[in-house]
Tab-separated table of C-alpha atoms in Angstrom:
chain	number	residue	atom	x	y	z
Z	1	SER	CA	227.835	-2.541	-73.561
Z	2	GLN	CA	226.169	-2.372	-76.921
Z	3	THR	CA	225.047	0.815	-78.597
Z	4	ILE	CA	223.312	1.493	-81.875
Z	5	HIS	CA	223.609	4.689	-83.856
Z	6	GLN	CA	221.542	6.071	-86.695
Z	7	TRP	CA	222.059	9.136	-88.800
Z	8	PRO	CA	220.892	11.525	-89.776
Z	9	ALA	CA	218.290	12.136	-87.081
Z	10	THR	CA	216.035	14.103	-89.409
Z	11	LEU	CA	215.978	14.534	-93.157
Z	12	VAL	CA	213.867	16.485	-95.617
Z	13	GLN	CA	214.263	15.395	-99.211
Z	14	PRO	CA	212.434	16.244	-102.451
Z	15	VAL	CA	210.581	13.601	-104.421
Z	16	GLY	CA	212.902	11.851	-106.846
Z	17	SER	CA	216.062	12.468	-104.852
Z	18	PRO	CA	218.295	9.657	-103.569
Z	19	LEU	CA	218.433	8.445	-99.989
Z	20	SER	CA	221.070	6.915	-97.770
Z	21	LEU	CA	220.448	6.170	-94.103
Z	22	GLU	CA	223.117	4.580	-92.003
Z	23	CYS	CA	223.016	2.402	-88.926
Z	24	THR	CA	225.983	1.133	-86.951
Z	25	VAL	CA	226.196	-1.093	-83.907
Z	26	GLU	CA	228.990	-1.113	-81.357
Z	27	GLY	CA	229.938	-3.647	-78.739
Z	28	THR	CA	228.729	-6.836	-80.403
Z	29	SER	CA	229.653	-9.120	-83.267
Z	30	ASN	CA	227.568	-10.734	-85.984
Z	31	PRO	CA	224.249	-9.249	-84.897
Z	32	ASN	CA	221.016	-9.630	-86.800
Z	33	LEU	CA	220.146	-6.220	-88.205
Z	34	TYR	CA	216.740	-4.826	-89.165
Z	35	TRP	CA	215.226	-1.812	-90.882
Z	36	TYR	CA	211.667	-0.793	-90.000
Z	37	ARG	CA	209.480	2.053	-91.172
Z	38	GLN	CA	206.793	3.616	-89.044
Z	39	ALA	CA	204.237	5.886	-90.682
Z	40	ALA	CA	202.778	8.636	-88.516
Z	41	GLY	CA	200.599	7.144	-85.785
Z	42	ARG	CA	201.019	3.641	-87.116
Z	43	GLY	CA	202.783	0.399	-86.268
Z	44	LEU	CA	206.130	-0.881	-87.480
Z	45	GLN	CA	206.635	-2.326	-90.938
Z	46	LEU	CA	209.660	-4.584	-91.322
Z	47	LEU	CA	211.526	-3.567	-94.483
Z	48	PHE	CA	214.747	-5.580	-94.443
Z	49	TYR	CA	216.689	-7.856	-92.174
Z	50	SER	CA	220.177	-9.282	-92.340
Z	51	VAL	CA	221.814	-12.213	-90.578
Z	52	GLY	CA	225.302	-11.506	-91.905
Z	53	ILE	CA	227.493	-9.459	-94.218
Z	54	GLY	CA	225.980	-9.282	-97.678
Z	55	GLN	CA	222.884	-11.263	-96.613
Z	56	ILE	CA	219.744	-9.182	-97.002
Z	57	SER	CA	216.145	-10.322	-96.908
Z	58	SER	CA	213.425	-8.035	-98.146
Z	59	GLU	CA	209.970	-8.124	-96.628
Z	60	VAL	CA	208.042	-5.930	-99.030
Z	61	PRO	CA	208.609	-4.851	-102.635
Z	62	GLN	CA	209.424	-1.172	-102.796
Z	63	ASN	CA	211.859	1.330	-104.190
Z	64	LEU	CA	214.150	0.907	-101.201
Z	65	SER	CA	217.196	-1.314	-100.881
Z	66	ALA	CA	219.508	-2.291	-98.070
Z	67	SER	CA	223.130	-3.283	-97.844
Z	68	ARG	CA	225.419	-4.605	-95.137
Z	69	PRO	CA	228.962	-3.836	-96.223
Z	70	GLN	CA	230.430	-4.543	-92.786
Z	71	ASP	CA	229.386	-6.740	-89.887
Z	72	ARG	CA	227.980	-3.887	-87.816
Z	73	GLN	CA	226.868	-1.496	-90.541
Z	74	PHE	CA	223.477	-1.491	-92.207
Z	75	ILE	CA	222.512	0.995	-94.907
Z	76	LEU	CA	219.087	1.823	-96.311
Z	77	SER	CA	219.025	3.413	-99.739
Z	78	SER	CA	216.791	4.631	-102.491
Z	79	LYS	CA	217.580	5.924	-105.962
Z	80	LYS	CA	214.397	7.991	-106.208
Z	81	LEU	CA	212.249	8.857	-103.220
Z	82	LEU	CA	208.453	8.828	-103.343
Z	83	LEU	CA	206.087	10.831	-101.153
Z	84	SER	CA	204.988	7.557	-99.580
Z	85	ASP	CA	208.533	6.967	-98.319
Z	86	SER	CA	208.033	9.575	-95.602
Z	87	GLY	CA	208.124	8.134	-92.114
Z	88	PHE	CA	210.183	7.262	-89.098
Z	89	TYR	CA	212.920	4.773	-89.973
Z	90	LEU	CA	214.198	2.584	-87.212
Z	91	CYS	CA	217.208	0.320	-87.234
Z	92	ALA	CA	217.440	-2.504	-84.717
Z	93	TRP	CA	219.827	-5.283	-83.802
Z	94	SER	CA	219.415	-8.585	-81.993
Z	95	TRP	CA	221.259	-11.749	-81.171
Z	96	ALA	CA	219.654	-14.487	-83.254
Z	97	ASN	CA	215.896	-14.020	-82.832
Z	98	TYR	CA	215.932	-12.603	-79.350
Z	99	GLU	CA	214.719	-9.191	-78.322
Z	100	GLN	CA	215.612	-6.289	-80.512
Z	101	TYR	CA	217.381	-3.119	-79.490
Z	102	PHE	CA	216.364	-0.084	-81.455
Z	103	GLY	CA	218.331	2.912	-82.587
Z	104	PRO	CA	217.104	6.482	-82.104
Z	105	GLY	CA	215.527	6.605	-85.569
Z	106	THR	CA	215.587	8.882	-88.600
Z	107	ARG	CA	212.576	11.024	-89.357
Z	108	LEU	CA	212.297	11.368	-93.143
Z	109	THR	CA	209.993	13.850	-94.829
Z	110	VAL	CA	209.691	13.656	-98.589
Z	111	THR	CA	208.331	16.884	-100.091
E	1	GLU	CA	201.179	-15.357	-92.856
E	2	LEU	CA	201.639	-14.456	-89.221
E	3	LYS	CA	199.171	-11.903	-87.937
E	4	VAL	CA	199.580	-10.055	-84.656
E	5	GLU	CA	196.566	-8.226	-83.297
E	6	GLN	CA	196.521	-5.900	-80.349
E	7	ASN	CA	193.504	-4.508	-78.595
E	8	PRO	CA	192.500	-2.015	-77.735
E	9	LEU	CA	194.331	0.272	-80.148
E	10	PHE	CA	193.543	3.307	-78.033
E	11	LEU	CA	193.128	3.334	-74.290
E	12	SER	CA	192.344	6.290	-72.095
E	13	MET	CA	192.322	5.566	-68.407
E	14	GLN	CA	192.252	7.376	-65.114
E	15	GLU	CA	195.190	7.362	-62.762
E	16	GLY	CA	194.888	4.629	-60.176
E	17	LYS	CA	192.844	2.299	-62.374
E	18	ASN	CA	193.762	-1.126	-63.676
E	19	TYR	CA	193.542	-2.341	-67.243
E	20	THR	CA	194.786	-5.054	-69.596
E	21	ILE	CA	196.113	-4.868	-73.139
E	22	TYR	CA	195.780	-7.994	-75.256
E	23	CYS	CA	198.040	-9.378	-77.967
E	24	ASN	CA	196.802	-12.264	-80.106
E	25	TYR	CA	198.870	-13.963	-82.776
E	26	SER	CA	197.973	-16.444	-85.462
E	27	THR	CA	200.774	-19.038	-85.592
E	28	THR	CA	202.766	-21.013	-83.086
E	29	SER	CA	205.507	-19.097	-81.320
E	30	ASP	CA	207.326	-19.579	-78.038
E	31	ARG	CA	208.664	-16.066	-77.701
E	32	LEU	CA	206.921	-12.774	-77.393
E	33	TYR	CA	208.190	-9.277	-76.660
E	34	TRP	CA	206.650	-6.098	-75.338
E	35	TYR	CA	208.022	-2.655	-76.203
E	36	ARG	CA	207.209	0.878	-75.184
E	37	GLN	CA	207.408	3.918	-77.444
E	38	ASP	CA	207.147	7.476	-76.188
E	39	PRO	CA	205.919	10.092	-78.696
E	40	GLY	CA	208.574	10.930	-81.264
E	41	LYS	CA	210.996	8.432	-79.748
E	42	SER	CA	212.344	5.006	-80.528
E	43	LEU	CA	211.232	1.720	-78.980
E	44	GLU	CA	212.365	0.470	-75.604
E	45	SER	CA	212.256	-3.194	-74.637
E	46	LEU	CA	209.973	-3.935	-71.669
E	47	PHE	CA	209.558	-7.693	-71.413
E	48	VAL	CA	210.804	-10.852	-73.037
E	49	LEU	CA	208.502	-13.863	-72.589
E	50	LEU	CA	210.235	-17.084	-73.564
E	51	SER	CA	207.868	-19.907	-72.704
E	52	ASN	CA	204.276	-20.864	-72.059
E	53	GLY	CA	203.111	-19.535	-68.723
E	54	ALA	CA	205.903	-16.973	-68.475
E	55	VAL	CA	205.086	-13.988	-66.326
E	56	LYS	CA	207.266	-10.920	-65.948
E	57	GLN	CA	206.663	-7.874	-63.770
E	58	GLU	CA	208.289	-4.479	-63.654
E	59	GLY	CA	206.747	-1.826	-61.473
E	60	ARG	CA	203.092	-1.350	-62.413
E	61	LEU	CA	203.333	-3.507	-65.537
E	62	MET	CA	202.973	-7.260	-65.703
E	63	ALA	CA	203.172	-9.346	-68.875
E	64	SER	CA	202.158	-12.950	-69.378
E	65	LEU	CA	202.206	-15.466	-72.201
E	66	ASP	CA	199.855	-18.332	-73.049
E	67	THR	CA	201.298	-20.055	-76.096
E	68	LYS	CA	198.419	-22.518	-76.339
E	69	ALA	CA	195.907	-19.693	-76.630
E	70	ARG	CA	198.403	-17.631	-78.676
E	71	LEU	CA	197.760	-14.760	-76.340
E	72	SER	CA	199.855	-12.368	-74.326
E	73	THR	CA	198.566	-9.768	-71.908
E	74	LEU	CA	200.077	-6.597	-70.517
E	75	HIS	CA	198.381	-5.689	-67.270
E	76	ILE	CA	198.583	-2.195	-65.848
E	77	THR	CA	198.070	-1.777	-62.135
E	78	ALA	CA	197.180	1.571	-60.548
E	79	ALA	CA	198.114	3.552	-63.651
E	80	VAL	CA	200.139	6.736	-63.372
E	81	HIS	CA	200.657	9.483	-65.954
E	82	ASP	CA	204.233	8.348	-66.668
E	83	LEU	CA	202.861	5.181	-68.239
E	84	SER	CA	201.327	7.172	-71.094
E	85	ALA	CA	202.959	5.803	-74.260
E	86	THR	CA	202.329	3.393	-77.112
E	87	TYR	CA	202.865	-0.271	-76.283
E	88	PHE	CA	203.740	-2.839	-78.928
E	89	CYS	CA	203.885	-6.589	-78.778
E	90	ALA	CA	206.071	-8.507	-81.202
E	91	VAL	CA	206.110	-12.212	-81.986
E	92	ASP	CA	209.307	-14.149	-82.459
E	93	ASN	CA	208.547	-15.367	-85.982
E	94	ASP	CA	210.164	-12.721	-88.185
E	95	MET	CA	209.596	-10.200	-85.398
E	96	ARG	CA	206.098	-9.198	-86.464
E	97	PHE	CA	204.755	-6.282	-84.505
E	98	GLY	CA	201.212	-5.548	-83.477
E	99	ALA	CA	199.714	-2.196	-84.452
E	100	GLY	CA	200.334	-0.809	-80.979
E	101	THR	CA	198.124	0.376	-78.136
E	102	ARG	CA	198.222	4.086	-77.481
E	103	LEU	CA	197.737	4.521	-73.746
E	104	THR	CA	196.820	7.838	-72.184
E	105	VAL	CA	196.618	8.075	-68.411
E	106	LYS	CA	194.643	11.055	-67.152
E	107	PRO	CA	194.789	12.571	-63.672
């Protein structure tokens, strides 16, 4: 069966510090991978998606970036965090454009 | 640009009552998904609707899809407290999510 992991689970970072969130998927090959951000009490905002190694599509301009160095690894990064980057970050995988399976999430607080 | 609108955004209902959540979307799509999110948790897949007229049921929840009307509904029958959560619909095109419907079921 497939599982998806995210870490860390929670993170408190000062403004201007770097960020690296990691997502890995087990039990499947060549999945589509996604990063979403959810602000408190709000819906999901798609940040990045990837259909293969090194292939990243960005949905919104921001100070975040994503990379997919391996087939089942997806990394979200920032060089300098802003207060507005606070939120709940969710990684998800799917086969093609079918239903997505979400990881447990990372709760980021930028202070 | 694809827009996905859910209503209501907030729903407070009594146990035992029935209600429907609506999901409208602005461009053609043959696939629609419903997810549940408990407070502080991740999203859990509920239903996958793959064609016009599709209907899926699980327990007290039933989802349907009308691709011609660009509308999906999530019907709640005889609500119980355990159904309290936020429900999201998502449309196949680029997996756009609605804003979510926060459901509270009161005894």
